PDB file of C-alpha atoms and ligand atoms in Angstrom:
ATOM      1  CA  UNK A   1      26.586  -1.850  16.302  1.00 82.00           C
ATOM      2  CA  UNK A   2      23.179  -0.378  16.917  1.00 95.00           C
ATOM      3  CA  UNK A   3      19.848  -2.118  16.700  1.00 98.00           C
ATOM      4  CA  UNK A   4      16.164  -1.326  16.807  1.00 98.00           C
ATOM      5  CA  UNK A   5      13.230  -3.632  17.284  1.00 98.00           C
ATOM      6  CA  UNK A   6      10.341  -2.568  15.040  1.00 98.00           C
ATOM      7  CA  UNK A   7       7.075  -3.414  16.712  1.00 98.00           C
ATOM      8  CA  UNK A   8       3.535  -2.228  16.102  1.00 98.00           C
ATOM      9  CA  UNK A   9       0.279  -1.558  17.870  1.00 98.00           C
ATOM     10  CA  UNK A  10      -1.288  -4.478  15.991  1.00 96.00           C
ATOM     11  CA  UNK A  11      -0.767  -6.872  13.155  1.00 95.00           C
ATOM     12  CA  UNK A  12      -0.986  -5.247   9.714  1.00 95.00           C
ATOM     13  CA  UNK A  13      -0.168  -1.687  10.874  1.00 97.00           C
ATOM     14  CA  UNK A  14       2.822  -1.480   8.543  1.00 97.00           C
ATOM     15  CA  UNK A  15       5.835  -2.848  10.463  1.00 98.00           C
ATOM     16  CA  UNK A  16       7.334  -4.536   7.400  1.00 98.00           C
ATOM     17  CA  UNK A  17       6.600  -1.603   5.094  1.00 97.00           C
ATOM     18  CA  UNK A  18       8.062   1.002   7.445  1.00 98.00           C
ATOM     19  CA  UNK A  19      11.052  -1.183   8.339  1.00 98.00           C
ATOM     20  CA  UNK A  20      11.708  -1.753   4.620  1.00 98.00           C
ATOM     21  CA  UNK A  21      11.594   2.044   4.195  1.00 98.00           C
ATOM     22  CA  UNK A  22      14.023   2.547   7.073  1.00 98.00           C
ATOM     23  CA  UNK A  23      16.379  -0.207   5.884  1.00 98.00           C
ATOM     24  CA  UNK A  24      16.320   1.132   2.315  1.00 98.00           C
ATOM     25  CA  UNK A  25      16.980   4.707   3.475  1.00 98.00           C
ATOM     26  CA  UNK A  26      19.895   3.647   5.681  1.00 98.00           C
ATOM     27  CA  UNK A  27      21.323   1.498   2.860  1.00 97.00           C
ATOM     28  CA  UNK A  28      21.115   4.475   0.462  1.00 96.00           C
ATOM     29  CA  UNK A  29      23.135   6.533   2.952  1.00 96.00           C
ATOM     30  CA  UNK A  30      25.979   4.056   2.450  1.00 96.00           C
ATOM     31  CA  UNK A  31      25.589   2.463   5.877  1.00 97.00           C
ATOM     32  CA  UNK A  32      25.792  -1.312   6.301  1.00 97.00           C
ATOM     33  CA  UNK A  33      22.316  -2.256   7.498  1.00 98.00           C
ATOM     34  CA  UNK A  34      21.105  -5.754   8.386  1.00 98.00           C
ATOM     35  CA  UNK A  35      17.585  -7.003   8.864  1.00 98.00           C
ATOM     36  CA  UNK A  36      16.095  -9.791  10.963  1.00 98.00           C
ATOM     37  CA  UNK A  37      12.633 -11.310  11.234  1.00 98.00           C
ATOM     38  CA  UNK A  38      13.297 -13.752  14.089  1.00 98.00           C
ATOM     39  CA  UNK A  39       9.918 -15.493  13.852  1.00 98.00           C
ATOM     40  CA  UNK A  40       7.580 -15.459  10.861  1.00 98.00           C
ATOM     41  CA  UNK A  41       4.299 -17.308  10.464  1.00 98.00           C
ATOM     42  CA  UNK A  42       2.074 -17.727   7.414  1.00 97.00           C
ATOM     43  CA  UNK A  43       1.995 -19.714   4.219  1.00 95.00           C
ATOM     44  CA  UNK A  44       5.350 -20.186   2.545  1.00 95.00           C
ATOM     45  CA  UNK A  45       6.077 -18.020  -0.522  1.00 96.00           C
ATOM     46  CA  UNK A  46       6.505 -19.773  -3.869  1.00 92.00           C
ATOM     47  CA  UNK A  47       9.797 -18.047  -4.603  1.00 92.00           C
ATOM     48  CA  UNK A  48      12.561 -16.379  -2.643  1.00 94.00           C
ATOM     49  CA  UNK A  49      12.439 -16.636   1.140  1.00 97.00           C
ATOM     50  CA  UNK A  50       9.661 -18.539   2.913  1.00 96.00           C
ATOM     51  CA  UNK A  51       8.368 -15.370   4.591  1.00 97.00           C
ATOM     52  CA  UNK A  52       6.817 -12.640   2.439  1.00 95.00           C
ATOM     53  CA  UNK A  53       7.957 -10.064   5.006  1.00 96.00           C
ATOM     54  CA  UNK A  54      11.565 -11.235   4.649  1.00 97.00           C
ATOM     55  CA  UNK A  55      11.350 -10.985   0.840  1.00 96.00           C
ATOM     56  CA  UNK A  56      10.256  -7.337   1.087  1.00 96.00           C
ATOM     57  CA  UNK A  57      12.878  -6.412   3.685  1.00 97.00           C
ATOM     58  CA  UNK A  58      15.712  -8.117   1.787  1.00 97.00           C
ATOM     59  CA  UNK A  59      14.737  -6.378  -1.451  1.00 95.00           C
ATOM     60  CA  UNK A  60      14.528  -2.931   0.149  1.00 95.00           C
ATOM     61  CA  UNK A  61      18.083  -2.956   1.469  1.00 95.00           C
ATOM     62  CA  UNK A  62      19.814  -5.422  -0.935  1.00 94.00           C
ATOM     63  CA  UNK A  63      20.497  -7.824   1.932  1.00 95.00           C
ATOM     64  CA  UNK A  64      22.886 -10.696   1.183  1.00 95.00           C
ATOM     65  CA  UNK A  65      22.607 -12.666   4.449  1.00 98.00           C
ATOM     66  CA  UNK A  66      21.275 -16.247   4.408  1.00 97.00           C
ATOM     67  CA  UNK A  67      17.724 -17.148   5.443  1.00 98.00           C
ATOM     68  CA  UNK A  68      18.798 -19.187   8.473  1.00 97.00           C
ATOM     69  CA  UNK A  69      20.339 -16.038   9.946  1.00 98.00           C
ATOM     70  CA  UNK A  70      17.676 -13.491   9.114  1.00 98.00           C
ATOM     71  CA  UNK A  71      14.658 -15.709   9.683  1.00 98.00           C
ATOM     72  CA  UNK A  72      15.662 -18.589  11.957  1.00 98.00           C
ATOM     73  CA  UNK A  73      12.073 -19.597  12.743  1.00 98.00           C
ATOM     74  CA  UNK A  74       9.342 -19.961  10.112  1.00 98.00           C
ATOM     75  CA  UNK A  75       6.042 -21.586  11.091  1.00 98.00           C
ATOM     76  CA  UNK A  76       3.806 -22.364   8.093  1.00 97.00           C
ATOM     77  CA  UNK A  77       0.449 -21.255   9.544  1.00 97.00           C
ATOM     78  CA  UNK A  78      -1.068 -17.745   9.567  1.00 97.00           C
ATOM     79  CA  UNK A  79      -1.500 -17.600  13.352  1.00 98.00           C
ATOM     80  CA  UNK A  80       0.407 -16.352  16.376  1.00 98.00           C
ATOM     81  CA  UNK A  81       3.634 -18.276  16.956  1.00 98.00           C
ATOM     82  CA  UNK A  82       2.097 -19.864  20.076  1.00 98.00           C
ATOM     83  CA  UNK A  83      -0.944 -21.171  18.172  1.00 98.00           C
ATOM     84  CA  UNK A  84       1.268 -22.356  15.310  1.00 98.00           C
ATOM     85  CA  UNK A  85       3.476 -24.375  17.664  1.00 98.00           C
ATOM     86  CA  UNK A  86       0.407 -25.992  19.242  1.00 97.00           C
ATOM     87  CA  UNK A  87      -1.331 -26.777  15.951  1.00 98.00           C
ATOM     88  CA  UNK A  88       1.824 -27.989  14.194  1.00 97.00           C
ATOM     89  CA  UNK A  89       3.160 -29.710  17.333  1.00 97.00           C
ATOM     90  CA  UNK A  90       6.474 -27.913  17.055  1.00 95.00           C
ATOM     91  CA  UNK A  91       8.608 -25.948  19.459  1.00 96.00           C
ATOM     92  CA  UNK A  92      10.550 -22.723  18.910  1.00 97.00           C
ATOM     93  CA  UNK A  93      14.320 -22.780  19.337  1.00 97.00           C
ATOM     94  CA  UNK A  94      14.707 -19.585  21.383  1.00 97.00           C
ATOM     95  CA  UNK A  95      18.482 -19.980  22.005  1.00 98.00           C
ATOM     96  CA  UNK A  96      18.956 -20.190  18.209  1.00 98.00           C
ATOM     97  CA  UNK A  97      17.073 -16.899  17.734  1.00 98.00           C
ATOM     98  CA  UNK A  98      19.338 -15.089  20.207  1.00 98.00           C
ATOM     99  CA  UNK A  99      22.448 -16.730  18.695  1.00 98.00           C
ATOM    100  CA  UNK A 100      21.521 -15.553  15.160  1.00 98.00           C
ATOM    101  CA  UNK A 101      20.609 -12.105  16.510  1.00 98.00           C
ATOM    102  CA  UNK A 102      24.084 -11.740  18.069  1.00 98.00           C
ATOM    103  CA  UNK A 103      25.757 -12.847  14.833  1.00 98.00           C
ATOM    104  CA  UNK A 104      23.803 -10.316  12.754  1.00 98.00           C
ATOM    105  CA  UNK A 105      24.486  -7.603  15.304  1.00 98.00           C
ATOM    106  CA  UNK A 106      28.225  -8.173  14.964  1.00 97.00           C
ATOM    107  CA  UNK A 107      28.033  -8.250  11.146  1.00 97.00           C
ATOM    108  CA  UNK A 108      26.345  -4.883  10.529  1.00 97.00           C
ATOM    109  CA  UNK A 109      26.638  -1.244  11.555  1.00 97.00           C
ATOM    110  CA  UNK A 110      22.930  -1.150  12.227  1.00 98.00           C
ATOM    111  CA  UNK A 111      20.402  -3.941  12.584  1.00 98.00           C
ATOM    112  CA  UNK A 112      16.625  -3.641  12.294  1.00 98.00           C
ATOM    113  CA  UNK A 113      14.529  -6.467  13.763  1.00 98.00           C
ATOM    114  CA  UNK A 114      10.858  -6.895  12.877  1.00 98.00           C
ATOM    115  CA  UNK A 115       8.578  -8.295  15.548  1.00 98.00           C
ATOM    116  CA  UNK A 116       5.453 -10.297  14.931  1.00 98.00           C
ATOM    117  CA  UNK A 117       1.982  -8.910  15.547  1.00 97.00           C
ATOM    118  CA  UNK A 118       2.077  -6.574  18.545  1.00 98.00           C
ATOM    119  CA  UNK A 119       3.976  -6.358  21.806  1.00 98.00           C
ATOM    120  CA  UNK A 120       1.916  -9.020  23.610  1.00 98.00           C
ATOM    121  CA  UNK A 121       1.756 -11.526  20.772  1.00 98.00           C
ATOM    122  CA  UNK A 122       2.500 -14.883  22.413  1.00 98.00           C
ATOM    123  CA  UNK A 123       5.531 -16.850  21.294  1.00 98.00           C
ATOM    124  CA  UNK A 124       4.961 -19.465  23.994  1.00 97.00           C
ATOM    125  CA  UNK A 125       2.349 -19.451  26.756  1.00 95.00           C
ATOM    126  CA  UNK A 126       4.624 -17.430  29.032  1.00 96.00           C
ATOM    127  CA  UNK A 127       6.921 -15.661  26.582  1.00 98.00           C
ATOM    128  CA  UNK A 128       5.691 -12.704  24.547  1.00 98.00           C
ATOM    129  CA  UNK A 129       7.193 -10.393  21.913  1.00 98.00           C
ATOM    130  CA  UNK A 130       7.964  -8.016  24.802  1.00 98.00           C
ATOM    131  CA  UNK A 131      10.130 -10.754  26.373  1.00 98.00           C
ATOM    132  CA  UNK A 132      11.947 -11.170  23.056  1.00 98.00           C
ATOM    133  CA  UNK A 133      12.723  -7.423  22.903  1.00 98.00           C
ATOM    134  CA  UNK A 134      13.827  -7.478  26.530  1.00 98.00           C
ATOM    135  CA  UNK A 135      16.086 -10.490  25.811  1.00 98.00           C
ATOM    136  CA  UNK A 136      17.688  -8.670  22.873  1.00 98.00           C
ATOM    137  CA  UNK A 137      18.103  -5.599  25.064  1.00 98.00           C
ATOM    138  CA  UNK A 138      17.523  -3.099  22.255  1.00 98.00           C
ATOM    139  CA  UNK A 139      15.382  -0.009  21.810  1.00 98.00           C
ATOM    140  CA  UNK A 140      12.050  -0.269  20.065  1.00 98.00           C
ATOM    141  CA  UNK A 141      10.306   1.793  17.410  1.00 98.00           C
ATOM    142  CA  UNK A 142       6.529   1.469  17.463  1.00 98.00           C
ATOM    143  CA  UNK A 143       4.607   1.648  14.200  1.00 98.00           C
ATOM    144  CA  UNK A 144       1.091   2.866  14.766  1.00 98.00           C
ATOM    145  CA  UNK A 145      -1.837   4.138  12.733  1.00 97.00           C
ATOM    146  CA  UNK A 146      -3.731   7.421  12.816  1.00 96.00           C
ATOM    147  CA  UNK A 147      -7.315   6.209  12.531  1.00 95.00           C
ATOM    148  CA  UNK A 148      -9.726   6.197  15.464  1.00 95.00           C
ATOM    149  CA  UNK A 149      -8.759   3.586  18.073  1.00 95.00           C
ATOM    150  CA  UNK A 150      -5.068   4.326  17.795  1.00 97.00           C
ATOM    151  CA  UNK A 151      -4.948   6.228  21.097  1.00 98.00           C
ATOM    152  CA  UNK A 152      -6.056   3.130  23.003  1.00 98.00           C
ATOM    153  CA  UNK A 153      -3.719   0.733  21.150  1.00 98.00           C
ATOM    154  CA  UNK A 154      -0.723   3.057  21.299  1.00 98.00           C
ATOM    155  CA  UNK A 155      -1.106   3.984  24.968  1.00 98.00           C
ATOM    156  CA  UNK A 156      -1.415   0.280  25.874  1.00 98.00           C
ATOM    157  CA  UNK A 157       1.664  -0.623  23.830  1.00 98.00           C
ATOM    158  CA  UNK A 158       3.726   2.153  25.431  1.00 98.00           C
ATOM    159  CA  UNK A 159       2.498   1.170  28.893  1.00 98.00           C
ATOM    160  CA  UNK A 160       3.532  -2.455  28.368  1.00 98.00           C
ATOM    161  CA  UNK A 161       6.980  -1.308  27.173  1.00 98.00           C
ATOM    162  CA  UNK A 162       7.321   0.776  30.323  1.00 97.00           C
ATOM    163  CA  UNK A 163       6.255  -2.135  32.533  1.00 98.00           C
ATOM    164  CA  UNK A 164       8.822  -4.385  30.831  1.00 98.00           C
ATOM    165  CA  UNK A 165      11.565  -1.745  31.008  1.00 98.00           C
ATOM    166  CA  UNK A 166      11.820  -1.519  27.206  1.00 98.00           C
ATOM    167  CA  UNK A 167      13.116   1.812  25.955  1.00 98.00           C
ATOM    168  CA  UNK A 168      10.987   3.326  23.190  1.00 98.00           C
ATOM    169  CA  UNK A 169      12.954   5.337  20.617  1.00 98.00           C
ATOM    170  CA  UNK A 170       9.800   6.737  19.043  1.00 98.00           C
ATOM    171  CA  UNK A 171       6.546   6.271  17.201  1.00 98.00           C
ATOM    172  CA  UNK A 172       6.040   6.245  13.433  1.00 98.00           C
ATOM    173  CA  UNK A 173       2.469   6.975  12.380  1.00 98.00           C
ATOM    174  CA  UNK A 174       1.626   5.051   9.217  1.00 97.00           C
ATOM    175  CA  UNK A 175      -1.134   5.755   6.714  1.00 95.00           C
ATOM    176  CA  UNK A 176      -1.405   9.262   8.105  1.00 94.00           C
ATOM    177  CA  UNK A 177      -3.861  11.545   6.302  1.00 92.00           C
ATOM    178  CA  UNK A 178      -3.372  15.209   7.142  1.00 89.00           C
ATOM    179  CA  UNK A 179      -6.739  15.951   5.521  1.00 92.00           C
ATOM    180  CA  UNK A 180      -8.487  13.054   7.284  1.00 94.00           C
ATOM    181  CA  UNK A 181     -10.951  12.845  10.154  1.00 95.00           C
ATOM    182  CA  UNK A 182     -10.501  15.013  13.283  1.00 94.00           C
ATOM    183  CA  UNK A 183      -9.079  11.927  15.077  1.00 93.00           C
ATOM    184  CA  UNK A 184      -6.563  11.361  12.313  1.00 95.00           C
ATOM    185  CA  UNK A 185      -5.442  14.965  12.041  1.00 95.00           C
ATOM    186  CA  UNK A 186      -4.967  15.193  15.802  1.00 95.00           C
ATOM    187  CA  UNK A 187      -3.240  11.825  16.190  1.00 96.00           C
ATOM    188  CA  UNK A 188       0.403  13.017  16.171  1.00 96.00           C
ATOM    189  CA  UNK A 189      -0.224  15.772  18.729  1.00 97.00           C
ATOM    190  CA  UNK A 190      -2.472  13.700  20.994  1.00 98.00           C
ATOM    191  CA  UNK A 191      -0.267  10.606  20.842  1.00 98.00           C
ATOM    192  CA  UNK A 192       2.697  12.690  21.932  1.00 98.00           C
ATOM    193  CA  UNK A 193       0.709  14.327  24.757  1.00 98.00           C
ATOM    194  CA  UNK A 194      -0.490  10.953  26.050  1.00 98.00           C
ATOM    195  CA  UNK A 195       2.715   8.946  25.723  1.00 98.00           C
ATOM    196  CA  UNK A 196       5.485  11.535  25.829  1.00 98.00           C
ATOM    197  CA  UNK A 197       7.216   9.416  23.176  1.00 98.00           C
ATOM    198  CA  UNK A 198       8.806  11.312  20.241  1.00 97.00           C
ATOM    199  CA  UNK A 199       6.978  11.078  16.924  1.00 97.00           C
ATOM    200  CA  UNK A 200       9.761  10.094  14.520  1.00 97.00           C
ATOM    201  CA  UNK A 201       7.613  10.742  11.470  1.00 97.00           C
ATOM    202  CA  UNK A 202       4.326  10.236   9.685  1.00 97.00           C
ATOM    203  CA  UNK A 203       3.907   8.290   6.444  1.00 97.00           C
ATOM    204  CA  UNK A 204       0.879   8.755   4.180  1.00 96.00           C
ATOM    205  CA  UNK A 205      -1.050   6.077   2.321  1.00 96.00           C
ATOM    206  CA  UNK A 206       1.122   5.239  -0.697  1.00 95.00           C
ATOM    207  CA  UNK A 207      -0.527   4.097  -3.905  1.00 91.00           C
ATOM    208  CA  UNK A 208       1.184   1.169  -5.588  1.00 86.00           C
ATOM    209  CA  UNK A 209       3.265   0.164  -2.600  1.00 89.00           C
ATOM    210  CA  UNK A 210       4.440  -2.982  -4.356  1.00 83.00           C
ATOM    211  CA  UNK A 211       7.233  -0.691  -5.571  1.00 86.00           C
ATOM    212  CA  UNK A 212       9.054  -0.600  -2.222  1.00 90.00           C
ATOM    213  CA  UNK A 213      11.247   2.236  -3.521  1.00 92.00           C
ATOM    214  CA  UNK A 214       8.250   4.534  -2.967  1.00 94.00           C
ATOM    215  CA  UNK A 215       8.225   3.735   0.748  1.00 96.00           C
ATOM    216  CA  UNK A 216      12.001   4.291   0.896  1.00 96.00           C
ATOM    217  CA  UNK A 217      11.490   7.754  -0.608  1.00 96.00           C
ATOM    218  CA  UNK A 218       8.728   8.634   1.878  1.00 97.00           C
ATOM    219  CA  UNK A 219      10.721   7.411   4.874  1.00 98.00           C
ATOM    220  CA  UNK A 220      13.842   9.289   3.713  1.00 97.00           C
ATOM    221  CA  UNK A 221      11.753  12.460   3.439  1.00 97.00           C
ATOM    222  CA  UNK A 222       9.439  12.182   6.473  1.00 97.00           C
ATOM    223  CA  UNK A 223      11.530  10.403   9.127  1.00 97.00           C
ATOM    224  CA  UNK A 224      14.707  11.750  10.703  1.00 92.00           C
ATOM    225  CA  UNK A 225      16.685   8.631   9.803  1.00 95.00           C
ATOM    226  CA  UNK A 226      20.026  10.308  10.590  1.00 93.00           C
ATOM    227  CA  UNK A 227      19.030  10.648  14.239  1.00 93.00           C
ATOM    228  CA  UNK A 228      18.517   6.876  14.410  1.00 95.00           C
ATOM    229  CA  UNK A 229      21.998   6.013  13.217  1.00 92.00           C
ATOM    230  CA  UNK A 230      24.061   8.512  15.175  1.00 82.00           C
TER     231      UNK A 230
HETATM  232  N1  ATP B   1       1.690   3.663   3.988  1.00 56.60           N
HETATM  233  C1  ATP B   1       1.093   2.678   3.317  1.00 56.60           C
HETATM  234  N2  ATP B   1       0.454   2.921   2.156  1.00 56.60           N
HETATM  235  C2  ATP B   1      -0.166   1.940   1.462  1.00 56.60           C
HETATM  236  N3  ATP B   1      -0.205   0.660   1.857  1.00 56.60           N
HETATM  237  C3  ATP B   1       0.430   0.346   3.018  1.00 56.60           C
HETATM  238  C4  ATP B   1       1.109   1.323   3.800  1.00 56.60           C
HETATM  239  N4  ATP B   1       1.653   0.716   4.878  1.00 56.60           N
HETATM  240  C5  ATP B   1       1.330  -0.593   4.762  1.00 56.60           C
HETATM  241  N5  ATP B   1       0.593  -0.824   3.653  1.00 56.60           N
HETATM  242  C6  ATP B   1       0.062  -2.132   3.201  1.00 56.60           C
HETATM  243  O1  ATP B   1      -0.673  -2.678   4.289  1.00 56.60           O
HETATM  244  C7  ATP B   1      -0.447  -4.078   4.392  1.00 56.60           C
HETATM  245  C8  ATP B   1       0.114  -4.395   5.781  1.00 56.60           C
HETATM  246  O2  ATP B   1       1.383  -3.776   5.907  1.00 56.60           O
HETATM  247  P1  ATP B   1       2.639  -4.556   6.505  1.00 56.60           P
HETATM  248  O3  ATP B   1       2.759  -5.905   5.918  1.00 56.60           O
HETATM  249  O4  ATP B   1       3.802  -3.647   6.378  1.00 56.60           O
HETATM  250  O5  ATP B   1       2.151  -4.666   8.015  1.00 56.60           O
HETATM  251  P2  ATP B   1       2.808  -5.505   9.214  1.00 56.60           P
HETATM  252  O6  ATP B   1       2.554  -4.753  10.458  1.00 56.60           O
HETATM  253  O7  ATP B   1       4.213  -5.825   8.888  1.00 56.60           O
HETATM  254  O8  ATP B   1       1.925  -6.831   9.159  1.00 56.60           O
HETATM  255  P3  ATP B   1       2.253  -8.253   9.874  1.00 56.60           P
HETATM  256  O9  ATP B   1       1.695  -8.122  11.261  1.00 56.60           O
HETATM  257  O10 ATP B   1       1.500  -9.220   9.004  1.00 56.60           O
HETATM  258  O11 ATP B   1       3.736  -8.457   9.857  1.00 56.60           O
HETATM  259  C9  ATP B   1       0.479  -4.445   3.242  1.00 56.60           C
HETATM  260  O12 ATP B   1      -0.296  -4.908   2.158  1.00 56.60           O
HETATM  261  C10 ATP B   1       1.170  -3.137   2.883  1.00 56.60           C
HETATM  262  O13 ATP B   1       1.542  -3.090   1.524  1.00 56.60           O
HETATM  263 MG1   MG B   2       5.164  -7.698   8.772  1.00 56.60          MG
END
């Protein structure tokens, strides 16, 4: 029973895509992998699971677990969970999230948990994604980007993890272009120098990513997945 919390330096950096790639790669290695998206917000999908993220993750690793386990909280507004609870006049059942997390942890050899937004995305006024990771007591993998601005976002994310006592397993740099701008090309080296966090891999921009199998192939090739499961 091993688990990683997949967070990012911002919303839209590629947490779901990279986690789908990791889950698919682990599944292809014949290892029983589970996925969890404890809290999702946004408009409900017309088919499959309510959360679009959950649909992608489930497809990537042929997950059979029910929605109430893998996505216990869905808030139908594209905002932070805190804003959604205020606007919809709802509250989040935190004990339920931890209960479902423990169940999934006991059901699989490895469990990947996708966060929401970044590390300081508010779930309630005083409870952030960082508190959720801390409560789950698992290591985190930070998905980041290579374009200019990433040094600031990544250093801040790592600093908050350190302040919270969250162990960072590594960074994955998404949409990396080895022929890109000087900032982009230097990102892996500079991010490592500044954070001292291992770079687990870099993933390029992938055309036609609606075929999730392409991301699985890139992650299998560019990320040392074996080191995450041993
Ligand atoms: N390497 C890539 N190549 C091409 N497109 C990508 C890549 N990574 C992510 N994308 C696209 O960028 C968008 C955002 O990615 P994704 O949904 O994985 O981000 P996220 O961090 O999970 O976002 P959210 O904060 O909404 O959960 C998606 O449309 C996805 O298909
Ligand atoms: Mg996502």
